[in-house]
PDB file of C-alpha atoms and ligand atoms in Angstrom:
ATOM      1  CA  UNK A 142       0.000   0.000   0.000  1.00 48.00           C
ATOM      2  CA  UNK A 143       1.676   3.491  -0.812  1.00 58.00           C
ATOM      3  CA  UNK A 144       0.962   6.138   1.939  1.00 61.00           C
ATOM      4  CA  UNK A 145       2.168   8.982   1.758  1.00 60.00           C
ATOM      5  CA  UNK A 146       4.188  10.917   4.553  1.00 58.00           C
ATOM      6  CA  UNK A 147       1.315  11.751   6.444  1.00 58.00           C
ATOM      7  CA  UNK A 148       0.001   8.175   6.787  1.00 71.00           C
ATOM      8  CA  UNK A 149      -3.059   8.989   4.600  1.00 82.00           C
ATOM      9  CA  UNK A 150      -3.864   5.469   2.057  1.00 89.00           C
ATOM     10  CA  UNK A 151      -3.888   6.120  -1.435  1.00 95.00           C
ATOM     11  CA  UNK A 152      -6.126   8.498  -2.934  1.00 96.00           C
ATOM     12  CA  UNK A 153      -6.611   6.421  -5.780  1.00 97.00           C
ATOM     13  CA  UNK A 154      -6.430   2.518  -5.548  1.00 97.00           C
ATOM     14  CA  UNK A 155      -6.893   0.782  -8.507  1.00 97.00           C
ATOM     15  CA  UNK A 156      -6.826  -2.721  -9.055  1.00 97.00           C
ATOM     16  CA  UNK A 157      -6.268  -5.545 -11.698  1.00 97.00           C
ATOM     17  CA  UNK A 158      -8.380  -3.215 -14.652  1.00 97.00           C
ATOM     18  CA  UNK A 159      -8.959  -4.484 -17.538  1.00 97.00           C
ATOM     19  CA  UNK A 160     -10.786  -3.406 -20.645  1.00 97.00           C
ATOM     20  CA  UNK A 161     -10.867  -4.329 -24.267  1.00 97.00           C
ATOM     21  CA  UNK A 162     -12.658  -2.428 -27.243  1.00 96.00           C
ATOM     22  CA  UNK A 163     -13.580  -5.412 -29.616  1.00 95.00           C
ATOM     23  CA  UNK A 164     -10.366  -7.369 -30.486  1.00 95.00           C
ATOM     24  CA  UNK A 165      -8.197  -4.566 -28.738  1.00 95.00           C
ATOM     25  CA  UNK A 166      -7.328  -4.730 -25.377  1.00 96.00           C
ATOM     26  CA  UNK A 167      -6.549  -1.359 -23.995  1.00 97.00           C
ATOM     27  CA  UNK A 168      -5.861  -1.895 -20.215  1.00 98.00           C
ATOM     28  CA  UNK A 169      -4.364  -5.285 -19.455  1.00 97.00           C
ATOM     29  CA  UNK A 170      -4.294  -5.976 -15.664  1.00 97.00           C
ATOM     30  CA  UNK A 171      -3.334  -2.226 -14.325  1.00 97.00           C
ATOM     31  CA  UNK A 172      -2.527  -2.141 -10.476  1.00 97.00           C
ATOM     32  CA  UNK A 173      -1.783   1.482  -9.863  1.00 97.00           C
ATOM     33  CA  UNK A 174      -2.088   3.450  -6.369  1.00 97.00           C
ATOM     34  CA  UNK A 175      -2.011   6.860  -6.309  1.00 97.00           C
ATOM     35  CA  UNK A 176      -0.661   8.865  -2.942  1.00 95.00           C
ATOM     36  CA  UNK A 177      -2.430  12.460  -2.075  1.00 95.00           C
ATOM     37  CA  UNK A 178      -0.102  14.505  -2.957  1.00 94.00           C
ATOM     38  CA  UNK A 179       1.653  12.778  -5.351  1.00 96.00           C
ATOM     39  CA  UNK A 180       1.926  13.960  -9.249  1.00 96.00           C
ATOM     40  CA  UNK A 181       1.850  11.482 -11.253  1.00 97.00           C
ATOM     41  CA  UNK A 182       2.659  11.465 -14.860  1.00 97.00           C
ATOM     42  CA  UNK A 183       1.129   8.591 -17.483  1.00 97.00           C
ATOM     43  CA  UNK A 184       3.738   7.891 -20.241  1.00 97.00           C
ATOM     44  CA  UNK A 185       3.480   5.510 -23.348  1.00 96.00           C
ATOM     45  CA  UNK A 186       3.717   5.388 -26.852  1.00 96.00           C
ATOM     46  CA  UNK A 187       0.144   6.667 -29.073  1.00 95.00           C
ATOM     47  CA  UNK A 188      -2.173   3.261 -28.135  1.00 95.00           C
ATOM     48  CA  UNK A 189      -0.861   1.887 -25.172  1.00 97.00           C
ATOM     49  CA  UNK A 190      -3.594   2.290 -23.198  1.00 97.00           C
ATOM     50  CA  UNK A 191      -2.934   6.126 -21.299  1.00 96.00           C
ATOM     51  CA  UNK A 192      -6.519   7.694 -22.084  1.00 94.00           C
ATOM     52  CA  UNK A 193      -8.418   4.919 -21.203  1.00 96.00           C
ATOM     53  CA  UNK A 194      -6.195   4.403 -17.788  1.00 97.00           C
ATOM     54  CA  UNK A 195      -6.844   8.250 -17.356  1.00 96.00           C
ATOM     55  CA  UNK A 196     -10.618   7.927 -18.002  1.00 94.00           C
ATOM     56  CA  UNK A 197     -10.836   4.830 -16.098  1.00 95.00           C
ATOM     57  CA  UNK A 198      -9.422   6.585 -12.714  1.00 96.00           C
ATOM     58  CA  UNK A 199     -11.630   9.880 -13.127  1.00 94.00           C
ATOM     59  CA  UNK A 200     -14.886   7.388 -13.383  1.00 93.00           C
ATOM     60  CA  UNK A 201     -15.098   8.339 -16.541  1.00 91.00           C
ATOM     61  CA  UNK A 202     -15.317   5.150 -18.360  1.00 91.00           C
ATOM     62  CA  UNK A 203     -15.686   2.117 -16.248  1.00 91.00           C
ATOM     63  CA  UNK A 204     -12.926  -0.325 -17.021  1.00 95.00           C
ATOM     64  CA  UNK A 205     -14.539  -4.224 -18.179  1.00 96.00           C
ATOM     65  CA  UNK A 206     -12.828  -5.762 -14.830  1.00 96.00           C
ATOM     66  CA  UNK A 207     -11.171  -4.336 -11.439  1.00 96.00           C
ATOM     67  CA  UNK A 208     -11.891  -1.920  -8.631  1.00 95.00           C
ATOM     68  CA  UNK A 209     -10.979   1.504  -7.860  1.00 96.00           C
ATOM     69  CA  UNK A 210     -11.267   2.940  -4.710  1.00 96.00           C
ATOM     70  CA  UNK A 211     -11.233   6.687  -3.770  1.00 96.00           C
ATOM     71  CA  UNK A 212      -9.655   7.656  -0.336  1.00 95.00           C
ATOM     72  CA  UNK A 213     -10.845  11.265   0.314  1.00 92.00           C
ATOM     73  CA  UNK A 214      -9.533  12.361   4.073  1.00 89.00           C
ATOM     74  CA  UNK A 215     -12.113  12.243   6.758  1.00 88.00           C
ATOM     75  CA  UNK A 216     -14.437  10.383   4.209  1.00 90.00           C
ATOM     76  CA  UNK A 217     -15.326   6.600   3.913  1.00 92.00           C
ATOM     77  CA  UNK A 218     -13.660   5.113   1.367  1.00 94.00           C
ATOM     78  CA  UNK A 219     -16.080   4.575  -2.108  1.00 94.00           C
ATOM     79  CA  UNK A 220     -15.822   2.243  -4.649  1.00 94.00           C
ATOM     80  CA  UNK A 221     -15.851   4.009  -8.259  1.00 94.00           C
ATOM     81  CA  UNK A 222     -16.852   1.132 -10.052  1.00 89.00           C
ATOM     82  CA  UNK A 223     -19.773   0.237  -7.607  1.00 90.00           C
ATOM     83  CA  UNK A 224     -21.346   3.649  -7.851  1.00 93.00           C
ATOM     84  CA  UNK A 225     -24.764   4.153 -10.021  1.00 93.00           C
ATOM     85  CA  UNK A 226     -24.156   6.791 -13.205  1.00 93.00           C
ATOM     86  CA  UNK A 227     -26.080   9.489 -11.517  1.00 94.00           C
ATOM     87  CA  UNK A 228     -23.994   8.940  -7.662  1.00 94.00           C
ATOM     88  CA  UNK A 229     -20.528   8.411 -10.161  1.00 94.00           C
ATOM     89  CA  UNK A 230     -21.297  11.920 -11.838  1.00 94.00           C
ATOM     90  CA  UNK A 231     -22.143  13.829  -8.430  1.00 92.00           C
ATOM     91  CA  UNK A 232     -18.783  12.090  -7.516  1.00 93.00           C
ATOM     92  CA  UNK A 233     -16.696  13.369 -10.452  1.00 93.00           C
ATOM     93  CA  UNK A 234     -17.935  16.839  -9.610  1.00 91.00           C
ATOM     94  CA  UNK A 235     -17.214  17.229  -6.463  1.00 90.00           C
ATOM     95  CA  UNK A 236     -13.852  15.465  -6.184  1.00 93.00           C
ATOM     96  CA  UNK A 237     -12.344  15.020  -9.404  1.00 95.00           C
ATOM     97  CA  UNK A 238     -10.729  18.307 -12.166  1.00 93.00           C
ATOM     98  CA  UNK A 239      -9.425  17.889 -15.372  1.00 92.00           C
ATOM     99  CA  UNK A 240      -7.263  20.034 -17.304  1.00 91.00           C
ATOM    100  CA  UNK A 241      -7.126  18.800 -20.576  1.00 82.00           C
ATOM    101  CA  UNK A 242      -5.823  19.971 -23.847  1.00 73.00           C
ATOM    102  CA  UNK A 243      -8.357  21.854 -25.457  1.00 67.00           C
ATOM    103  CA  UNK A 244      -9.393  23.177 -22.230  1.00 59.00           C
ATOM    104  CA  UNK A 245     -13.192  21.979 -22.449  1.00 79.00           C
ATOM    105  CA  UNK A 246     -13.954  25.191 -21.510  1.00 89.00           C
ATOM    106  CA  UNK A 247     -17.323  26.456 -22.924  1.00 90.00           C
ATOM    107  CA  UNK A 248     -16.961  29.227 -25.664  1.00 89.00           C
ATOM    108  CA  UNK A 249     -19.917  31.319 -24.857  1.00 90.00           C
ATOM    109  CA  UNK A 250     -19.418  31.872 -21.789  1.00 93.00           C
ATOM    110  CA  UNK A 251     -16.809  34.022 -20.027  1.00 95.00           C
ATOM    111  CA  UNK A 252     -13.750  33.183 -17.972  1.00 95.00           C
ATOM    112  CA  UNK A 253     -15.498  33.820 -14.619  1.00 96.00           C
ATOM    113  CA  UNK A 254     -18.657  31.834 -15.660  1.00 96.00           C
ATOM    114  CA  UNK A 255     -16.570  28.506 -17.109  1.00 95.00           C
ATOM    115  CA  UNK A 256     -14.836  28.762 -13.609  1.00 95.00           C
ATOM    116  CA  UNK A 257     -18.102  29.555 -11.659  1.00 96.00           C
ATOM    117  CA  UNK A 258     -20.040  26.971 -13.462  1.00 93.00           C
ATOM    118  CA  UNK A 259     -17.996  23.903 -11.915  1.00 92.00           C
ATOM    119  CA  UNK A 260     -19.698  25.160  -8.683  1.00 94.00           C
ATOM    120  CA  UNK A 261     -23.055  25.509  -9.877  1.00 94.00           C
ATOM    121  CA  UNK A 262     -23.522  22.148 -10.995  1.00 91.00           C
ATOM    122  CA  UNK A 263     -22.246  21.327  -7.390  1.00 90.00           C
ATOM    123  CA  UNK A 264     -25.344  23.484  -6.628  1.00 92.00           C
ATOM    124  CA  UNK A 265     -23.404  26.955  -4.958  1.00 95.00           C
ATOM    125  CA  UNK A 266     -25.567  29.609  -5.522  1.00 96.00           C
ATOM    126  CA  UNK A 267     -24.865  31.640  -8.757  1.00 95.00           C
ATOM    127  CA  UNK A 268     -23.235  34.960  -6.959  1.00 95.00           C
ATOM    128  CA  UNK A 269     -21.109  32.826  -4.606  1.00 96.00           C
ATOM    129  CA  UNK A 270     -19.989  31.075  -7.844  1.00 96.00           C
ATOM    130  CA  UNK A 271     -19.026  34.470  -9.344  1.00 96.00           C
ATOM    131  CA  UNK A 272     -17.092  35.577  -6.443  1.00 96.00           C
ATOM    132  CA  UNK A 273     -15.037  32.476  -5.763  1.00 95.00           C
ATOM    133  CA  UNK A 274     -14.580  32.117  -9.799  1.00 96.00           C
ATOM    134  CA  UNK A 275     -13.025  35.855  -9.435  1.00 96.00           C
ATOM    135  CA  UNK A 276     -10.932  34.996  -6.707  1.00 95.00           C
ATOM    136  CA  UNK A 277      -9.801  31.604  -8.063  1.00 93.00           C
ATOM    137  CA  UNK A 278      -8.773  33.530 -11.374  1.00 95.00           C
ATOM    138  CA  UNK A 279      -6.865  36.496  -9.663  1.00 94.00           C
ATOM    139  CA  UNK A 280      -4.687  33.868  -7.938  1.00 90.00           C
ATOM    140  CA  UNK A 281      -4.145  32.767 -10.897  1.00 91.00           C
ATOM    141  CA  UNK A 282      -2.965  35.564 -12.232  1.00 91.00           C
ATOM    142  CA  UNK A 283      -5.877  36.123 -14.542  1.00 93.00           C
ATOM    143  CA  UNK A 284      -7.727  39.899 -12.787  1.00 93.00           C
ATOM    144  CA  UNK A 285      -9.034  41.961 -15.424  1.00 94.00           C
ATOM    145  CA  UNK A 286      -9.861  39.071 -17.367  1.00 93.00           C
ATOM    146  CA  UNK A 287     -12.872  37.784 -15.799  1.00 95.00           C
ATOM    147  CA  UNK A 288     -15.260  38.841 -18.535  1.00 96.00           C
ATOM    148  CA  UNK A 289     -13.348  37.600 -21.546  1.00 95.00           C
ATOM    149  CA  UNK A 290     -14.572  35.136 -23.776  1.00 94.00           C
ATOM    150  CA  UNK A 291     -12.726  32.117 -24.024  1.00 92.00           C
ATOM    151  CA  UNK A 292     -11.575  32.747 -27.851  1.00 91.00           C
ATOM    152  CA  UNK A 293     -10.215  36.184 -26.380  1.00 93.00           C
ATOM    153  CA  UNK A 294      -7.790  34.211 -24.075  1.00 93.00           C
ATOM    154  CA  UNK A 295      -4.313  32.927 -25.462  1.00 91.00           C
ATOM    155  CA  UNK A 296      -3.422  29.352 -25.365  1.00 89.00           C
ATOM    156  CA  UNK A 297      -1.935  29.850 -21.332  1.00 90.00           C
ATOM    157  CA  UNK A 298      -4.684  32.052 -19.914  1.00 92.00           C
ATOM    158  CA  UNK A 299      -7.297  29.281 -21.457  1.00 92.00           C
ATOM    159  CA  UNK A 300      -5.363  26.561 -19.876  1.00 90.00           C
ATOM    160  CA  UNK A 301      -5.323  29.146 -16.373  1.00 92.00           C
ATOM    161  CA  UNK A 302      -8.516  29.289 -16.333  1.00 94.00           C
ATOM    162  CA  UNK A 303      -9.352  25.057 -16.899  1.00 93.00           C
ATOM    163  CA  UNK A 304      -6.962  24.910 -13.739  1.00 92.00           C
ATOM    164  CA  UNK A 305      -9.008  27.142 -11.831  1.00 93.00           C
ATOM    165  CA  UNK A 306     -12.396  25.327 -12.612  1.00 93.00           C
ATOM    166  CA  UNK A 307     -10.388  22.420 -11.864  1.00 91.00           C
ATOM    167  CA  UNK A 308      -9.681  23.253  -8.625  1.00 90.00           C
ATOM    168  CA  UNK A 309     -11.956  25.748  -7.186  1.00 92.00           C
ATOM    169  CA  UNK A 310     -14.650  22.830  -5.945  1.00 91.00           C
ATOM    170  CA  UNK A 311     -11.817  21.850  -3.722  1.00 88.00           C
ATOM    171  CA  UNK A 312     -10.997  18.997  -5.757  1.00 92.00           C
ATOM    172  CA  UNK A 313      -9.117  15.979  -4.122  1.00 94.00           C
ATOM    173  CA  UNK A 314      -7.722  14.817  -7.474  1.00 96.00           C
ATOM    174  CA  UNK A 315      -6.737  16.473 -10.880  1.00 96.00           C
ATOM    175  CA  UNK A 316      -6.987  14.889 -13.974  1.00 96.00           C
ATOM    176  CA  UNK A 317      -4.467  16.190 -16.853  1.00 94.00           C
ATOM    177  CA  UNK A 318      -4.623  14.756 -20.305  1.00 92.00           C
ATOM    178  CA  UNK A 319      -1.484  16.763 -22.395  1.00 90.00           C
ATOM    179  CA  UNK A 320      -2.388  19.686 -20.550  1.00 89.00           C
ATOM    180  CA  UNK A 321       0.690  21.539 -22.336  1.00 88.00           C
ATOM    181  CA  UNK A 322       0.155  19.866 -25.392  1.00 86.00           C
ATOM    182  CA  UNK A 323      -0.752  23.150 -27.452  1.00 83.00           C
ATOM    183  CA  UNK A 324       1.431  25.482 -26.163  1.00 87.00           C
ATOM    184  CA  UNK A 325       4.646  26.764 -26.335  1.00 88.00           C
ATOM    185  CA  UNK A 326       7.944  25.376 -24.195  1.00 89.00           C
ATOM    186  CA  UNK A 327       7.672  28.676 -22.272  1.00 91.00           C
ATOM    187  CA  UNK A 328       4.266  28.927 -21.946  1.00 90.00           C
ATOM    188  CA  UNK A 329       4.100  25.089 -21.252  1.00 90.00           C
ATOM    189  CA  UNK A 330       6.137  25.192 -18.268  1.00 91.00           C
ATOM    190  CA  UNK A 331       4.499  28.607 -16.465  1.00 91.00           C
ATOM    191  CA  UNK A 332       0.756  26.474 -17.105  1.00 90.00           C
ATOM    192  CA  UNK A 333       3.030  23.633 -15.801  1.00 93.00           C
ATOM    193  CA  UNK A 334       4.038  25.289 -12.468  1.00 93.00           C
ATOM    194  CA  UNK A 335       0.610  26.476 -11.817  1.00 92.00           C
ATOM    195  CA  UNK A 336      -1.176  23.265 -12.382  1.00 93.00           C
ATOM    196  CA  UNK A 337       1.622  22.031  -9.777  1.00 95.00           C
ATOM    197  CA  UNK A 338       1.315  24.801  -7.351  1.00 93.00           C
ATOM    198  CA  UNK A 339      -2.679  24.248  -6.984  1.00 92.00           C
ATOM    199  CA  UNK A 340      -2.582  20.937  -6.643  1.00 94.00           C
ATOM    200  CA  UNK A 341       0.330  18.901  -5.170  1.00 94.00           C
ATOM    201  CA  UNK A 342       1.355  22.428  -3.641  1.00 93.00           C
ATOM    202  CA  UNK A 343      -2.043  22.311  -2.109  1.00 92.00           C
ATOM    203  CA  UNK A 344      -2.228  19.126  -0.675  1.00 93.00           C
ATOM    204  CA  UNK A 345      -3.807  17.396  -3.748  1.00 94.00           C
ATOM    205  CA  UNK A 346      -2.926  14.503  -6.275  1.00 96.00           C
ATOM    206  CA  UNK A 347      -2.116  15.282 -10.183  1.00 97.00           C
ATOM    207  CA  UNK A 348      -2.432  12.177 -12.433  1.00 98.00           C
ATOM    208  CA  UNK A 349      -1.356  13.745 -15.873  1.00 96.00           C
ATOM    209  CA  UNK A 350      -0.914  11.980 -19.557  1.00 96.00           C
ATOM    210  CA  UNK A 351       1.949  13.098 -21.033  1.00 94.00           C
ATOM    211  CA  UNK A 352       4.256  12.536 -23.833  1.00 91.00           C
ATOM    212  CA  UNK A 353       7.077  15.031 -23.066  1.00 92.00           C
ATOM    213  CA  UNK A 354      10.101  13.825 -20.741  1.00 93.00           C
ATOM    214  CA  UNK A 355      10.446  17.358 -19.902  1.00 92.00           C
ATOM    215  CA  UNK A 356       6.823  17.764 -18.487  1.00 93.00           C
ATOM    216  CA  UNK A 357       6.950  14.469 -16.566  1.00 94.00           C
ATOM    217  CA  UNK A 358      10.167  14.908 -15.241  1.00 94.00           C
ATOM    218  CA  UNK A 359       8.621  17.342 -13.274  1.00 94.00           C
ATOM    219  CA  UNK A 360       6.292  14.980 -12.088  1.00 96.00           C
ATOM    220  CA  UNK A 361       7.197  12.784  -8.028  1.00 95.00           C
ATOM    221  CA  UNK A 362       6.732   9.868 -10.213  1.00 96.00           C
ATOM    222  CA  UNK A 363       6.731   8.457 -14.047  1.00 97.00           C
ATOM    223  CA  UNK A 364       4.299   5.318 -15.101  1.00 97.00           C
ATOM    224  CA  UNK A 365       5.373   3.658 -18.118  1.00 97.00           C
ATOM    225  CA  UNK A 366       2.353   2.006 -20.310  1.00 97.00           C
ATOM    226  CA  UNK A 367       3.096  -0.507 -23.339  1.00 97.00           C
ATOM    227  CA  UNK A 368       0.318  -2.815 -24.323  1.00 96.00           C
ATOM    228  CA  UNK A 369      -2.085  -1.456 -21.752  1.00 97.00           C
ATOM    229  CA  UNK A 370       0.322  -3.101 -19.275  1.00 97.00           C
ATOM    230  CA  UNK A 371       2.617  -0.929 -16.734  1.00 97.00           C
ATOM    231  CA  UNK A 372       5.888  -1.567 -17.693  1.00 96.00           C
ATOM    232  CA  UNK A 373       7.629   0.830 -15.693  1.00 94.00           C
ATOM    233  CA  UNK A 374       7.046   3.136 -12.186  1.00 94.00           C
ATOM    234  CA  UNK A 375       9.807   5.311 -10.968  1.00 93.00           C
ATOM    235  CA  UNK A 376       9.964   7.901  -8.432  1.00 91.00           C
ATOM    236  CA  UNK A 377      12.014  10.943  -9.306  1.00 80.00           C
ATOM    237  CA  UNK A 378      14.887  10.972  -6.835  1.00 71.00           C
ATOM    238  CA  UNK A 379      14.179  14.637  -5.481  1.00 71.00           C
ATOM    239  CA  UNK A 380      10.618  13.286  -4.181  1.00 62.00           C
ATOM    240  CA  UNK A 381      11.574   9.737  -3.349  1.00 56.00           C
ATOM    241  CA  UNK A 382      12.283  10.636   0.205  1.00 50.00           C
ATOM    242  CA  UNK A 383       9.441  12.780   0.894  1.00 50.00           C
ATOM    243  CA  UNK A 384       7.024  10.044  -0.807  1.00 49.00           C
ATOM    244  CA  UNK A 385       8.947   7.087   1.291  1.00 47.00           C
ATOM    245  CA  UNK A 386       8.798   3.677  -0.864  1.00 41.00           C
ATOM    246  CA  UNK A 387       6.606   2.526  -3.095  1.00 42.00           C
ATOM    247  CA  UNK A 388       4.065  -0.173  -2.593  1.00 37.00           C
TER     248      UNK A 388
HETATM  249  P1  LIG B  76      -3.289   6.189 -25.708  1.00 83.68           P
HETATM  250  O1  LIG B  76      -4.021   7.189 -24.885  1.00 83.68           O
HETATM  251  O2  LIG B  76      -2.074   5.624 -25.034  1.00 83.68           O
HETATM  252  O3  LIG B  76      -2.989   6.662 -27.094  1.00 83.68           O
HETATM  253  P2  LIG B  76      -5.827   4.820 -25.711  1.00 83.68           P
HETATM  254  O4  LIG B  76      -6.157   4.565 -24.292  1.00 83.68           O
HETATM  255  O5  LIG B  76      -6.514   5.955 -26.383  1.00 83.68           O
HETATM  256  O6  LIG B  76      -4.251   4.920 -25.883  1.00 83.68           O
HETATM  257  O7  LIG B  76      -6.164   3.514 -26.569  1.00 83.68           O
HETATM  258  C1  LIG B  76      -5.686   2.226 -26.232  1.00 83.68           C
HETATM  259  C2  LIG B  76      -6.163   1.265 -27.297  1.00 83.68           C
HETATM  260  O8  LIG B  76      -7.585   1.135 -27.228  1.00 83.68           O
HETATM  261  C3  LIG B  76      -5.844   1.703 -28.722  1.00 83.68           C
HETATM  262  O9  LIG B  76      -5.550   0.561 -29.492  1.00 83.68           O
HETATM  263  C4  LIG B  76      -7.135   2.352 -29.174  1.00 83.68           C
HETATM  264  O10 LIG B  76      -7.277   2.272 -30.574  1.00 83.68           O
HETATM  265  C5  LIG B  76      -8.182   1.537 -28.449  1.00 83.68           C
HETATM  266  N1  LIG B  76      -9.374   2.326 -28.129  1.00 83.68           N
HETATM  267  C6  LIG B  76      -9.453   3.336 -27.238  1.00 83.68           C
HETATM  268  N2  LIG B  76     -10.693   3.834 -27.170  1.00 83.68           N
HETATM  269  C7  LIG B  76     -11.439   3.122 -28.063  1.00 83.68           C
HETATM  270  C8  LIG B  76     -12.819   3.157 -28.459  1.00 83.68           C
HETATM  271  N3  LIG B  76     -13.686   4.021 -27.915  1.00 83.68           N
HETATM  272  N4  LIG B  76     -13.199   2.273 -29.389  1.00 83.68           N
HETATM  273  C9  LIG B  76     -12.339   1.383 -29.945  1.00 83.68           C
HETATM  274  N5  LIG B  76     -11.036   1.289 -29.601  1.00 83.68           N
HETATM  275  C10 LIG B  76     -10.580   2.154 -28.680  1.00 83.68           C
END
């Protein structure tokens, strides 16, 4: 079992997934715990399995075969898998972010609304939305911005403002798929540093897909996928002590 320093189980514990599309079998037997607040990044060559490990963990897409449970502190543990659609979505919402390359912010609507709107499907009231959304993006760097469309963001401030949905519910654990994937090396690494800074720097776990060396490195520990198998797990030596051993 992988603790982390505190003594607190892993926020994520998934076990023996499987799941096939057809003839394909994308996730072949994937045990995987996840520490709070550990970053984790998902590496593998195009197929191997990374999107539908990613989707698996967020409850996303159930896997064919395992379990996954969620450890949330001062919360009874919950099994993802056993959960109804409708008690697996409330889940999601309230403990769960993703940052992902496009963004999946909504067009139409403003900075402050794409942030405030991950609390209003939580069901916070629409001017306490507003107000935390505005706080969330000032930390973020992003005041005086609040009313922009999306399209009148650049490629960082779009991905500043997915981090801030992501984590202004307070979520336990964010989910990253390429979350630098469109943007510049310079740009890449300040989005980088924030995504860090509100979430591992906050006490929270960051499972991220990634195909750069340079963005993972940055990561307290590198999965390897081939085959929808985990072929590799390695702690990067500047964390290994504050993360204690694995499994
Ligand atoms: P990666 O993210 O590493 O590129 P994926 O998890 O997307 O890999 O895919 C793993 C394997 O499962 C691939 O062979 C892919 O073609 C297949 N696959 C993924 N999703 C589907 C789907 N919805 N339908 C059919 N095959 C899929």
């Amino acid at each position: 079992m992988l603790e982390n320093s505190l003594g607190h189980p892993p926020v994520l514990d998934a076990r023996r997934l499987y799941r096939s599309f057809g003839s394909t079998t994308a996730l072949n037997g994937i045990d995987l715990q996840i520490a709070l607040g550990q970053s984790l990044a998902i590496m593998g060559p195009s197929g191997s399995g990374k999107s539908t490990l990613l989707h698996a963990l967020a409850g996303i897409e159930l896997p064919d075969a395992g379990s996954i449970m969620l450890n949330r502190p001062g919360r009874a543990p919950v099994d993802i898998q056993g959960l109804k659609d409708k008690a697996r979505t409330k889940l999601r919402r309230e403990s769960f972010g993703f940052v992902f390359q496009s963004g999946l912010l909504i067009p139409e609507l403003t900075a402050e609304e794409n942030v405030a709107m991950a609390l209003m499907i939580n069901g916070v009231p629409r001017n306490a939305a507003i107000a935390s959304a505005g706080s969330a993006l000032a930390e973020l760097g992003l005041a005086g911005m609040e009313q922009r469309r999306i399209g009148q963001l650049s490629g960082g401030q779009q991905q500043r403002v997915a981090i801030a949905r992501a984590q202004v519910t307070g979520a336990m654990v964010v989910f990253a798929d390429e979350p630098t994937g469109a943007l510049d090396s310079t740009t890449g690494f300040e989005v980088l540093d924030t995504l860090l800074r509100c979430t591992v720097g906050a006490g929270k776990s960051l499972v991220m897909v990634t195909h750069d060396p340079n963005v993972a490195a940055r990561c307290d520990r590198i999965v390897q996928l081939q085959d929808g198998q985990l072929t590799g797990d390695s702690l990067h030596p500047a964390h290994a002590a504050k993360d204690g051993a694995q499994q």
